[in-house]
């Protein structure tokens, strides 16, 4: 990990914006941004400012240019380390990541492990080449699942990113995040977040391991470019054919005047990006050594297809798991099944939400790990996963 990434992680960990840090340091926002994106190397005086700001030993930060592993900086605050003299203790924890993870709240079954923990933190601690596939529906815009926006959602949706779409025939509609209101700063934060995610994913996935990642047509181009830049091969997209109530609305407060106008097209599909970590040798070589590199076929006579007919999550499933972005088991079981070509290995969902990926994996007999930073959603997943496992999907 380069020094710029480390400095950015330190700032984000303490919830400081580039604006506040630039003002305190007496530097421009663009200069700080270039440093944190590794476009410019920070000089010693800037590193000293970061060390003072985040109560770290200056020598510890300087040494990250050389010998400290990329995991080490992730644990500095967690373990209360302030001095370069603590590096040996720090590296012990980096090499024994399970000791650290088990300090967190967790839940286990024979086939699953779920943790109430920050996904990137856990991923940076995980051993290399230890996960066989990632299947996840992340917070598309990052912002909508921030503590501030979640509080608005849970308190009746009073403004913010989340909105209640207009009712149809008196039917109550679920809140949806408004990705069209994201600022350039929000979009830059989105790209930086998923670049960090991709870097961590590249480390922990075995060669040939796939990422299946949900997106939407407004942001998929940003998501995909961030992942590709970290070394993944784009292997196409899985198109979930689903007609939702997103889009298609007439102009707000002028729907009668412009009754023949839709502001955006009604959504009829959902893109899932498909990426693969480069193989070791040929596909057959990779399958023999790492047990992955391809996708499990539907049957001996049918390959896995990149278009899957789906439906919005029905009310019965939402009762079992009332998460605002719950994906139906009918769909999740199909993509999770395809992710392990030989039915061997571990599925990871780093943004577990209500636990639909983990439930689908356990239903199929796969091992899985789920990570969720929000304590309320983690509790929801604990309760909902056993119910979703037993849910009778229409594909059966």
PDB file of N, CA, C and O in Angstrom, residues 258-334:
ATOM      1  N   UNK A 258     -47.123  18.427 -17.946  1.00  0.00           N
ATOM      2  CA  UNK A 258     -46.273  17.648 -18.865  1.00  0.00           C
ATOM      3  C   UNK A 258     -46.608  16.160 -18.723  1.00  0.00           C
ATOM      4  O   UNK A 258     -45.754  15.335 -18.420  1.00  0.00           O
ATOM      5  N   UNK A 259     -47.869  15.847 -18.948  1.00  0.00           N
ATOM      6  CA  UNK A 259     -48.355  14.483 -18.705  1.00  0.00           C
ATOM      7  C   UNK A 259     -47.756  13.457 -19.658  1.00  0.00           C
ATOM      8  O   UNK A 259     -47.768  12.256 -19.386  1.00  0.00           O
ATOM      9  N   UNK A 260     -47.202  13.904 -20.795  1.00  0.00           N
ATOM     10  CA  UNK A 260     -46.612  12.969 -21.753  1.00  0.00           C
ATOM     11  C   UNK A 260     -45.120  12.798 -21.615  1.00  0.00           C
ATOM     12  O   UNK A 260     -44.474  12.255 -22.519  1.00  0.00           O
ATOM     13  N   UNK A 261     -44.566  13.264 -20.492  1.00  0.00           N
ATOM     14  CA  UNK A 261     -43.106  13.271 -20.309  1.00  0.00           C
ATOM     15  C   UNK A 261     -42.708  12.349 -19.160  1.00  0.00           C
ATOM     16  O   UNK A 261     -43.320  12.359 -18.093  1.00  0.00           O
ATOM     17  N   UNK A 262     -41.661  11.537 -19.375  1.00  0.00           N
ATOM     18  CA  UNK A 262     -40.978  10.809 -18.290  1.00  0.00           C
ATOM     19  C   UNK A 262     -39.614  11.445 -18.102  1.00  0.00           C
ATOM     20  O   UNK A 262     -38.879  11.656 -19.075  1.00  0.00           O
ATOM     21  N   UNK A 263     -39.274  11.775 -16.863  1.00  0.00           N
ATOM     22  CA  UNK A 263     -37.979  12.392 -16.588  1.00  0.00           C
ATOM     23  C   UNK A 263     -36.848  11.409 -16.866  1.00  0.00           C
ATOM     24  O   UNK A 263     -35.800  11.771 -17.396  1.00  0.00           O
ATOM     25  N   UNK A 264     -37.043  10.145 -16.492  1.00  0.00           N
ATOM     26  CA  UNK A 264     -36.080   9.078 -16.768  1.00  0.00           C
ATOM     27  C   UNK A 264     -36.868   7.852 -17.210  1.00  0.00           C
ATOM     28  O   UNK A 264     -38.044   7.707 -16.858  1.00  0.00           O
ATOM     29  N   UNK A 265     -36.242   6.939 -17.965  1.00  0.00           N
ATOM     30  CA  UNK A 265     -36.963   5.729 -18.355  1.00  0.00           C
ATOM     31  C   UNK A 265     -37.271   4.860 -17.144  1.00  0.00           C
ATOM     32  O   UNK A 265     -36.531   4.858 -16.159  1.00  0.00           O
ATOM     33  N   UNK A 266     -38.380   4.140 -17.203  1.00  0.00           N
ATOM     34  CA  UNK A 266     -38.695   3.178 -16.160  1.00  0.00           C
ATOM     35  C   UNK A 266     -37.660   2.062 -16.196  1.00  0.00           C
ATOM     36  O   UNK A 266     -37.362   1.503 -17.246  1.00  0.00           O
ATOM     37  N   UNK A 267     -37.119   1.748 -15.054  1.00  0.00           N
ATOM     38  CA  UNK A 267     -36.070   0.726 -14.979  1.00  0.00           C
ATOM     39  C   UNK A 267     -36.646  -0.659 -15.207  1.00  0.00           C
ATOM     40  O   UNK A 267     -37.644  -1.033 -14.588  1.00  0.00           O
ATOM     41  N   UNK A 268     -36.022  -1.418 -16.091  1.00  0.00           N
ATOM     42  CA  UNK A 268     -36.455  -2.788 -16.385  1.00  0.00           C
ATOM     43  C   UNK A 268     -35.310  -3.794 -16.245  1.00  0.00           C
ATOM     44  O   UNK A 268     -35.467  -4.960 -16.594  1.00  0.00           O
ATOM     45  N   UNK A 269     -34.147  -3.330 -15.773  1.00  0.00           N
ATOM     46  CA  UNK A 269     -33.018  -4.237 -15.633  1.00  0.00           C
ATOM     47  C   UNK A 269     -32.065  -3.698 -14.566  1.00  0.00           C
ATOM     48  O   UNK A 269     -32.091  -2.525 -14.225  1.00  0.00           O
ATOM     49  N   UNK A 270     -31.262  -4.599 -14.050  1.00  0.00           N
ATOM     50  CA  UNK A 270     -30.260  -4.256 -13.042  1.00  0.00           C
ATOM     51  C   UNK A 270     -28.941  -4.909 -13.439  1.00  0.00           C
ATOM     52  O   UNK A 270     -28.882  -6.129 -13.607  1.00  0.00           O
ATOM     53  N   UNK A 271     -27.879  -4.127 -13.633  1.00  0.00           N
ATOM     54  CA  UNK A 271     -26.597  -4.711 -14.025  1.00  0.00           C
ATOM     55  C   UNK A 271     -25.803  -5.229 -12.820  1.00  0.00           C
ATOM     56  O   UNK A 271     -25.735  -4.578 -11.784  1.00  0.00           O
ATOM     57  N   UNK A 272     -25.212  -6.396 -12.973  1.00  0.00           N
ATOM     58  CA  UNK A 272     -24.260  -6.940 -11.998  1.00  0.00           C
ATOM     59  C   UNK A 272     -22.926  -7.113 -12.728  1.00  0.00           C
ATOM     60  O   UNK A 272     -22.834  -7.897 -13.682  1.00  0.00           O
ATOM     61  N   UNK A 273     -21.920  -6.367 -12.315  1.00  0.00           N
ATOM     62  CA  UNK A 273     -20.612  -6.495 -12.929  1.00  0.00           C
ATOM     63  C   UNK A 273     -19.967  -7.829 -12.588  1.00  0.00           C
ATOM     64  O   UNK A 273     -20.089  -8.329 -11.462  1.00  0.00           O
ATOM     65  N   UNK A 274     -19.306  -8.417 -13.572  1.00  0.00           N
ATOM     66  CA  UNK A 274     -18.626  -9.695 -13.369  1.00  0.00           C
ATOM     67  C   UNK A 274     -17.148  -9.510 -13.675  1.00  0.00           C
ATOM     68  O   UNK A 274     -16.771  -9.146 -14.786  1.00  0.00           O
ATOM     69  N   UNK A 275     -16.300  -9.753 -12.679  1.00  0.00           N
ATOM     70  CA  UNK A 275     -14.853  -9.550 -12.800  1.00  0.00           C
ATOM     71  C   UNK A 275     -14.121 -10.788 -12.320  1.00  0.00           C
ATOM     72  O   UNK A 275     -14.610 -11.529 -11.462  1.00  0.00           O
ATOM     73  N   UNK A 276     -12.917 -10.987 -12.856  1.00  0.00           N
ATOM     74  CA  UNK A 276     -12.117 -12.145 -12.459  1.00  0.00           C
ATOM     75  C   UNK A 276     -10.688 -11.718 -12.167  1.00  0.00           C
ATOM     76  O   UNK A 276     -10.088 -10.947 -12.912  1.00  0.00           O
ATOM     77  N   UNK A 277     -10.142 -12.244 -11.088  1.00  0.00           N
ATOM     78  CA  UNK A 277      -8.718 -12.078 -10.829  1.00  0.00           C
ATOM     79  C   UNK A 277      -7.962 -12.919 -11.859  1.00  0.00           C
ATOM     80  O   UNK A 277      -8.365 -14.058 -12.152  1.00  0.00           O
ATOM     81  N   UNK A 278      -6.864 -12.399 -12.438  1.00  0.00           N
ATOM     82  CA  UNK A 278      -6.153 -13.152 -13.484  1.00  0.00           C
ATOM     83  C   UNK A 278      -5.786 -14.573 -13.053  1.00  0.00           C
ATOM     84  O   UNK A 278      -5.491 -14.839 -11.892  1.00  0.00           O
ATOM     85  N   UNK A 279      -5.828 -15.464 -14.015  1.00  0.00           N
ATOM     86  CA  UNK A 279      -5.549 -16.880 -13.786  1.00  0.00           C
ATOM     87  C   UNK A 279      -4.069 -17.145 -13.581  1.00  0.00           C
ATOM     88  O   UNK A 279      -3.219 -16.345 -13.977  1.00  0.00           O
ATOM     89  N   UNK A 280      -3.784 -18.284 -13.008  1.00  0.00           N
ATOM     90  CA  UNK A 280      -2.432 -18.835 -13.029  1.00  0.00           C
ATOM     91  C   UNK A 280      -2.416 -19.902 -14.117  1.00  0.00           C
ATOM     92  O   UNK A 280      -2.940 -20.999 -13.938  1.00  0.00           O
ATOM     93  N   UNK A 281      -1.832 -19.578 -15.250  1.00  0.00           N
ATOM     94  CA  UNK A 281      -1.816 -20.521 -16.367  1.00  0.00           C
ATOM     95  C   UNK A 281      -3.147 -20.553 -17.093  1.00  0.00           C
ATOM     96  O   UNK A 281      -3.863 -19.562 -17.189  1.00  0.00           O
ATOM     97  N   UNK A 282      -3.515 -21.730 -17.601  1.00  0.00           N
ATOM     98  CA  UNK A 282      -4.759 -21.914 -18.331  1.00  0.00           C
ATOM     99  C   UNK A 282      -5.924 -22.091 -17.354  1.00  0.00           C
ATOM    100  O   UNK A 282      -5.709 -22.323 -16.159  1.00  0.00           O
ATOM    101  N   UNK A 283      -7.135 -22.012 -17.873  1.00  0.00           N
ATOM    102  CA  UNK A 283      -8.314 -22.214 -17.025  1.00  0.00           C
ATOM    103  C   UNK A 283      -8.240 -23.588 -16.352  1.00  0.00           C
ATOM    104  O   UNK A 283      -8.487 -23.723 -15.153  1.00  0.00           O
ATOM    105  N   UNK A 284      -7.888 -24.623 -17.108  1.00  0.00           N
ATOM    106  CA  UNK A 284      -7.828 -25.969 -16.538  1.00  0.00           C
ATOM    107  C   UNK A 284      -6.773 -26.072 -15.436  1.00  0.00           C
ATOM    108  O   UNK A 284      -6.980 -26.748 -14.419  1.00  0.00           O
ATOM    109  N   UNK A 285      -5.635 -25.372 -15.631  1.00  0.00           N
ATOM    110  CA  UNK A 285      -4.597 -25.376 -14.598  1.00  0.00           C
ATOM    111  C   UNK A 285      -5.109 -24.708 -13.325  1.00  0.00           C
ATOM    112  O   UNK A 285      -4.880 -25.184 -12.205  1.00  0.00           O
ATOM    113  N   UNK A 286      -5.802 -23.578 -13.522  1.00  0.00           N
ATOM    114  CA  UNK A 286      -6.317 -22.817 -12.394  1.00  0.00           C
ATOM    115  C   UNK A 286      -7.395 -23.607 -11.639  1.00  0.00           C
ATOM    116  O   UNK A 286      -7.442 -23.605 -10.405  1.00  0.00           O
ATOM    117  N   UNK A 287      -8.241 -24.287 -12.387  1.00  0.00           N
ATOM    118  CA  UNK A 287      -9.284 -25.102 -11.760  1.00  0.00           C
ATOM    119  C   UNK A 287      -8.680 -26.226 -10.923  1.00  0.00           C
ATOM    120  O   UNK A 287      -9.153 -26.522  -9.819  1.00  0.00           O
ATOM    121  N   UNK A 288      -7.629 -26.836 -11.431  1.00  0.00           N
ATOM    122  CA  UNK A 288      -6.998 -27.933 -10.683  1.00  0.00           C
ATOM    123  C   UNK A 288      -6.342 -27.430  -9.392  1.00  0.00           C
ATOM    124  O   UNK A 288      -6.440 -28.081  -8.352  1.00  0.00           O
ATOM    125  N   UNK A 289      -5.684 -26.282  -9.477  1.00  0.00           N
ATOM    126  CA  UNK A 289      -4.944 -25.785  -8.311  1.00  0.00           C
ATOM    127  C   UNK A 289      -5.826 -25.003  -7.349  1.00  0.00           C
ATOM    128  O   UNK A 289      -5.774 -25.220  -6.130  1.00  0.00           O
ATOM    129  N   UNK A 290      -6.644 -24.065  -7.876  1.00  0.00           N
ATOM    130  CA  UNK A 290      -7.386 -23.132  -7.026  1.00  0.00           C
ATOM    131  C   UNK A 290      -8.881 -23.429  -6.972  1.00  0.00           C
ATOM    132  O   UNK A 290      -9.605 -22.765  -6.234  1.00  0.00           O
ATOM    133  N   UNK A 291      -9.348 -24.379  -7.771  1.00  0.00           N
ATOM    134  CA  UNK A 291     -10.742 -24.819  -7.785  1.00  0.00           C
ATOM    135  C   UNK A 291     -11.697 -23.770  -8.323  1.00  0.00           C
ATOM    136  O   UNK A 291     -12.904 -23.818  -8.076  1.00  0.00           O
ATOM    137  N   UNK A 292     -11.158 -22.799  -9.038  1.00  0.00           N
ATOM    138  CA  UNK A 292     -12.006 -21.787  -9.654  1.00  0.00           C
ATOM    139  C   UNK A 292     -11.315 -21.216 -10.884  1.00  0.00           C
ATOM    140  O   UNK A 292     -10.191 -21.602 -11.208  1.00  0.00           O
ATOM    141  N   UNK A 293     -12.014 -20.303 -11.556  1.00  0.00           N
ATOM    142  CA  UNK A 293     -11.511 -19.762 -12.811  1.00  0.00           C
ATOM    143  C   UNK A 293     -12.595 -19.695 -13.864  1.00  0.00           C
ATOM    144  O   UNK A 293     -12.482 -19.013 -14.872  1.00  0.00           O
ATOM    145  N   UNK A 294     -13.694 -20.425 -13.619  1.00  0.00           N
ATOM    146  CA  UNK A 294     -14.844 -20.416 -14.505  1.00  0.00           C
ATOM    147  C   UNK A 294     -16.118 -20.313 -13.698  1.00  0.00           C
ATOM    148  O   UNK A 294     -16.091 -20.044 -12.501  1.00  0.00           O
ATOM    149  N   UNK A 295     -17.251 -20.546 -14.352  1.00  0.00           N
ATOM    150  CA  UNK A 295     -18.564 -20.445 -13.721  1.00  0.00           C
ATOM    151  C   UNK A 295     -19.272 -21.784 -13.808  1.00  0.00           C
ATOM    152  O   UNK A 295     -19.173 -22.490 -14.815  1.00  0.00           O
ATOM    153  N   UNK A 296     -19.979 -22.142 -12.764  1.00  0.00           N
ATOM    154  CA  UNK A 296     -20.701 -23.413 -12.741  1.00  0.00           C
ATOM    155  C   UNK A 296     -21.869 -23.363 -13.732  1.00  0.00           C
ATOM    156  O   UNK A 296     -22.663 -22.415 -13.739  1.00  0.00           O
ATOM    157  N   UNK A 297     -21.967 -24.361 -14.563  1.00  0.00           N
ATOM    158  CA  UNK A 297     -23.030 -24.432 -15.563  1.00  0.00           C
ATOM    159  C   UNK A 297     -24.382 -24.721 -14.903  1.00  0.00           C
ATOM    160  O   UNK A 297     -24.442 -25.305 -13.801  1.00  0.00           O
ATOM    161  N   UNK A 298     -25.441 -24.354 -15.578  1.00  0.00           N
ATOM    162  CA  UNK A 298     -26.779 -24.670 -15.089  1.00  0.00           C
ATOM    163  C   UNK A 298     -26.993 -26.177 -15.111  1.00  0.00           C
ATOM    164  O   UNK A 298     -27.557 -26.761 -14.174  1.00  0.00           O
ATOM    165  N   UNK A 299     -26.531 -26.791 -16.177  1.00  0.00           N
ATOM    166  CA  UNK A 299     -26.590 -28.249 -16.300  1.00  0.00           C
ATOM    167  C   UNK A 299     -25.518 -28.664 -17.298  1.00  0.00           C
ATOM    168  O   UNK A 299     -24.825 -27.823 -17.873  1.00  0.00           O
ATOM    169  N   UNK A 300     -25.415 -29.946 -17.527  1.00  0.00           N
ATOM    170  CA  UNK A 300     -24.429 -30.429 -18.495  1.00  0.00           C
ATOM    171  C   UNK A 300     -24.716 -29.877 -19.891  1.00  0.00           C
ATOM    172  O   UNK A 300     -23.807 -29.678 -20.698  1.00  0.00           O
ATOM    173  N   UNK A 301     -25.970 -29.576 -20.144  1.00  0.00           N
ATOM    174  CA  UNK A 301     -26.379 -29.131 -21.481  1.00  0.00           C
ATOM    175  C   UNK A 301     -26.588 -27.624 -21.567  1.00  0.00           C
ATOM    176  O   UNK A 301     -26.758 -27.096 -22.662  1.00  0.00           O
ATOM    177  N   UNK A 302     -26.577 -26.927 -20.421  1.00  0.00           N
ATOM    178  CA  UNK A 302     -26.831 -25.493 -20.427  1.00  0.00           C
ATOM    179  C   UNK A 302     -25.723 -24.742 -19.707  1.00  0.00           C
ATOM    180  O   UNK A 302     -25.416 -25.054 -18.543  1.00  0.00           O
ATOM    181  N   UNK A 303     -25.123 -23.744 -20.353  1.00  0.00           N
ATOM    182  CA  UNK A 303     -24.136 -22.905 -19.661  1.00  0.00           C
ATOM    183  C   UNK A 303     -24.837 -21.933 -18.726  1.00  0.00           C
ATOM    184  O   UNK A 303     -26.069 -21.848 -18.700  1.00  0.00           O
ATOM    185  N   UNK A 304     -24.065 -21.221 -17.953  1.00  0.00           N
ATOM    186  CA  UNK A 304     -24.613 -20.125 -17.144  1.00  0.00           C
ATOM    187  C   UNK A 304     -24.846 -18.939 -18.076  1.00  0.00           C
ATOM    188  O   UNK A 304     -23.969 -18.560 -18.840  1.00  0.00           O
ATOM    189  N   UNK A 305     -26.030 -18.351 -18.028  1.00  0.00           N
ATOM    190  CA  UNK A 305     -26.384 -17.253 -18.918  1.00  0.00           C
ATOM    191  C   UNK A 305     -26.166 -15.900 -18.251  1.00  0.00           C
ATOM    192  O   UNK A 305     -26.237 -15.790 -17.015  1.00  0.00           O
ATOM    193  N   UNK A 306     -25.970 -14.862 -19.085  1.00  0.00           N
ATOM    194  CA  UNK A 306     -25.749 -13.529 -18.523  1.00  0.00           C
ATOM    195  C   UNK A 306     -27.031 -12.694 -18.440  1.00  0.00           C
ATOM    196  O   UNK A 306     -26.975 -11.516 -18.097  1.00  0.00           O
ATOM    197  N   UNK A 307     -28.163 -13.294 -18.730  1.00  0.00           N
ATOM    198  CA  UNK A 307     -29.453 -12.638 -18.522  1.00  0.00           C
ATOM    199  C   UNK A 307     -30.308 -13.563 -17.662  1.00  0.00           C
ATOM    200  O   UNK A 307     -30.492 -14.739 -17.991  1.00  0.00           O
ATOM    201  N   UNK A 308     -30.806 -13.020 -16.543  1.00  0.00           N
ATOM    202  CA  UNK A 308     -31.616 -13.808 -15.627  1.00  0.00           C
ATOM    203  C   UNK A 308     -32.932 -13.069 -15.382  1.00  0.00           C
ATOM    204  O   UNK A 308     -32.937 -11.936 -14.894  1.00  0.00           O
ATOM    205  N   UNK A 309     -34.037 -13.714 -15.746  1.00  0.00           N
ATOM    206  CA  UNK A 309     -35.341 -13.124 -15.474  1.00  0.00           C
ATOM    207  C   UNK A 309     -35.599 -13.151 -13.977  1.00  0.00           C
ATOM    208  O   UNK A 309     -35.349 -14.147 -13.309  1.00  0.00           O
ATOM    209  N   UNK A 310     -36.090 -12.042 -13.474  1.00  0.00           N
ATOM    210  CA  UNK A 310     -36.289 -11.924 -12.040  1.00  0.00           C
ATOM    211  C   UNK A 310     -37.566 -11.135 -11.778  1.00  0.00           C
ATOM    212  O   UNK A 310     -38.269 -10.727 -12.714  1.00  0.00           O
ATOM    213  N   UNK A 311     -37.855 -10.927 -10.534  1.00  0.00           N
ATOM    214  CA  UNK A 311     -38.995 -10.119 -10.120  1.00  0.00           C
ATOM    215  C   UNK A 311     -38.563  -9.323  -8.903  1.00  0.00           C
ATOM    216  O   UNK A 311     -37.589  -9.680  -8.230  1.00  0.00           O
ATOM    217  N   UNK A 312     -39.232  -8.233  -8.600  1.00  0.00           N
ATOM    218  CA  UNK A 312     -38.921  -7.538  -7.353  1.00  0.00           C
ATOM    219  C   UNK A 312     -39.115  -8.479  -6.169  1.00  0.00           C
ATOM    220  O   UNK A 312     -39.908  -9.425  -6.234  1.00  0.00           O
ATOM    221  N   UNK A 313     -38.374  -8.239  -5.121  1.00  0.00           N
ATOM    222  CA  UNK A 313     -38.513  -9.063  -3.919  1.00  0.00           C
ATOM    223  C   UNK A 313     -39.951  -9.002  -3.427  1.00  0.00           C
ATOM    224  O   UNK A 313     -40.499  -7.914  -3.237  1.00  0.00           O
ATOM    225  N   UNK A 314     -40.564 -10.162  -3.236  1.00  0.00           N
ATOM    226  CA  UNK A 314     -41.980 -10.158  -2.876  1.00  0.00           C
ATOM    227  C   UNK A 314     -42.190  -9.875  -1.390  1.00  0.00           C
ATOM    228  O   UNK A 314     -41.252  -9.862  -0.593  1.00  0.00           O
ATOM    229  N   UNK A 315     -43.444  -9.646  -1.065  1.00  0.00           N
ATOM    230  CA  UNK A 315     -43.778  -9.236   0.305  1.00  0.00           C
ATOM    231  C   UNK A 315     -43.435 -10.300   1.339  1.00  0.00           C
ATOM    232  O   UNK A 315     -43.023  -9.991   2.458  1.00  0.00           O
ATOM    233  N   UNK A 316     -43.617 -11.578   0.968  1.00  0.00           N
ATOM    234  CA  UNK A 316     -43.318 -12.652   1.922  1.00  0.00           C
ATOM    235  C   UNK A 316     -41.851 -12.628   2.333  1.00  0.00           C
ATOM    236  O   UNK A 316     -41.525 -12.782   3.512  1.00  0.00           O
ATOM    237  N   UNK A 317     -40.970 -12.418   1.352  1.00  0.00           N
ATOM    238  CA  UNK A 317     -39.539 -12.359   1.668  1.00  0.00           C
ATOM    239  C   UNK A 317     -39.206 -11.112   2.475  1.00  0.00           C
ATOM    240  O   UNK A 317     -38.360 -11.137   3.368  1.00  0.00           O
ATOM    241  N   UNK A 318     -39.851  -9.994   2.148  1.00  0.00           N
ATOM    242  CA  UNK A 318     -39.589  -8.752   2.877  1.00  0.00           C
ATOM    243  C   UNK A 318     -40.043  -8.834   4.327  1.00  0.00           C
ATOM    244  O   UNK A 318     -39.472  -8.190   5.200  1.00  0.00           O
ATOM    245  N   UNK A 319     -41.068  -9.634   4.578  1.00  0.00           N
ATOM    246  CA  UNK A 319     -41.490  -9.867   5.963  1.00  0.00           C
ATOM    247  C   UNK A 319     -40.410 -10.644   6.705  1.00  0.00           C
ATOM    248  O   UNK A 319     -40.107 -10.372   7.879  1.00  0.00           O
ATOM    249  N   UNK A 320     -39.806 -11.621   6.016  1.00  0.00           N
ATOM    250  CA  UNK A 320     -38.736 -12.415   6.629  1.00  0.00           C
ATOM    251  C   UNK A 320     -37.498 -11.564   6.875  1.00  0.00           C
ATOM    252  O   UNK A 320     -36.772 -11.776   7.855  1.00  0.00           O
ATOM    253  N   UNK A 321     -37.264 -10.592   5.987  1.00  0.00           N
ATOM    254  CA  UNK A 321     -36.056  -9.755   6.101  1.00  0.00           C
ATOM    255  C   UNK A 321     -36.368  -8.358   5.568  1.00  0.00           C
ATOM    256  O   UNK A 321     -36.196  -8.091   4.371  1.00  0.00           O
ATOM    257  N   UNK A 322     -36.805  -7.441   6.418  1.00  0.00           N
ATOM    258  CA  UNK A 322     -37.194  -6.093   5.975  1.00  0.00           C
ATOM    259  C   UNK A 322     -36.007  -5.147   5.759  1.00  0.00           C
ATOM    260  O   UNK A 322     -35.913  -4.085   6.374  1.00  0.00           O
ATOM    261  N   UNK A 323     -35.097  -5.551   4.876  1.00  0.00           N
ATOM    262  CA  UNK A 323     -33.965  -4.684   4.513  1.00  0.00           C
ATOM    263  C   UNK A 323     -34.351  -3.897   3.266  1.00  0.00           C
ATOM    264  O   UNK A 323     -34.969  -4.459   2.346  1.00  0.00           O
ATOM    265  N   UNK A 324     -34.020  -2.600   3.181  1.00  0.00           N
ATOM    266  CA  UNK A 324     -34.481  -1.786   2.046  1.00  0.00           C
ATOM    267  C   UNK A 324     -33.934  -2.203   0.692  1.00  0.00           C
ATOM    268  O   UNK A 324     -34.503  -1.832  -0.335  1.00  0.00           O
ATOM    269  N   UNK A 325     -32.835  -2.958   0.650  1.00  0.00           N
ATOM    270  CA  UNK A 325     -32.254  -3.362  -0.641  1.00  0.00           C
ATOM    271  C   UNK A 325     -32.202  -4.880  -0.803  1.00  0.00           C
ATOM    272  O   UNK A 325     -31.334  -5.404  -1.490  1.00  0.00           O
ATOM    273  N   UNK A 326     -33.120  -5.588  -0.169  1.00  0.00           N
ATOM    274  CA  UNK A 326     -33.105  -7.050  -0.200  1.00  0.00           C
ATOM    275  C   UNK A 326     -33.310  -7.579  -1.615  1.00  0.00           C
ATOM    276  O   UNK A 326     -34.235  -7.187  -2.313  1.00  0.00           O
ATOM    277  N   UNK A 327     -32.407  -8.479  -2.048  1.00  0.00           N
ATOM    278  CA  UNK A 327     -32.544  -9.159  -3.325  1.00  0.00           C
ATOM    279  C   UNK A 327     -33.216 -10.514  -3.106  1.00  0.00           C
ATOM    280  O   UNK A 327     -32.966 -11.182  -2.101  1.00  0.00           O
ATOM    281  N   UNK A 328     -34.055 -10.948  -4.050  1.00  0.00           N
ATOM    282  CA  UNK A 328     -34.812 -12.193  -3.845  1.00  0.00           C
ATOM    283  C   UNK A 328     -33.934 -13.439  -3.919  1.00  0.00           C
ATOM    284  O   UNK A 328     -32.975 -13.501  -4.690  1.00  0.00           O
ATOM    285  N   UNK A 329     -34.285 -14.430  -3.125  1.00  0.00           N
ATOM    286  CA  UNK A 329     -33.554 -15.697  -3.139  1.00  0.00           C
ATOM    287  C   UNK A 329     -33.634 -16.372  -4.505  1.00  0.00           C
ATOM    288  O   UNK A 329     -32.682 -17.037  -4.925  1.00  0.00           O
ATOM    289  N   UNK A 330     -34.741 -16.193  -5.195  1.00  0.00           N
ATOM    290  CA  UNK A 330     -34.890 -16.756  -6.543  1.00  0.00           C
ATOM    291  C   UNK A 330     -33.706 -16.369  -7.426  1.00  0.00           C
ATOM    292  O   UNK A 330     -33.159 -17.191  -8.164  1.00  0.00           O
ATOM    293  N   UNK A 331     -33.289 -15.120  -7.341  1.00  0.00           N
ATOM    294  CA  UNK A 331     -32.159 -14.625  -8.132  1.00  0.00           C
ATOM    295  C   UNK A 331     -30.820 -14.940  -7.482  1.00  0.00           C
ATOM    296  O   UNK A 331     -29.891 -15.418  -8.138  1.00  0.00           O
ATOM    297  N   UNK A 332     -30.718 -14.706  -6.182  1.00  0.00           N
ATOM    298  CA  UNK A 332     -29.433 -14.855  -5.494  1.00  0.00           C
ATOM    299  C   UNK A 332     -28.922 -16.291  -5.560  1.00  0.00           C
ATOM    300  O   UNK A 332     -27.718 -16.517  -5.708  1.00  0.00           O
ATOM    301  N   UNK A 333     -29.794 -17.262  -5.466  1.00  0.00           N
ATOM    302  CA  UNK A 333     -29.346 -18.653  -5.498  1.00  0.00           C
ATOM    303  C   UNK A 333     -28.754 -19.018  -6.855  1.00  0.00           C
ATOM    304  O   UNK A 333     -27.852 -19.860  -6.941  1.00  0.00           O
ATOM    305  N   UNK A 334     -29.214 -18.369  -7.903  1.00  0.00           N
ATOM    306  CA  UNK A 334     -28.679 -18.658  -9.233  1.00  0.00           C
ATOM    307  C   UNK A 334     -27.261 -18.108  -9.399  1.00  0.00           C
ATOM    308  O   UNK A 334     -26.378 -18.800  -9.905  1.00  0.00           O
TER     309      UNK A 334
END
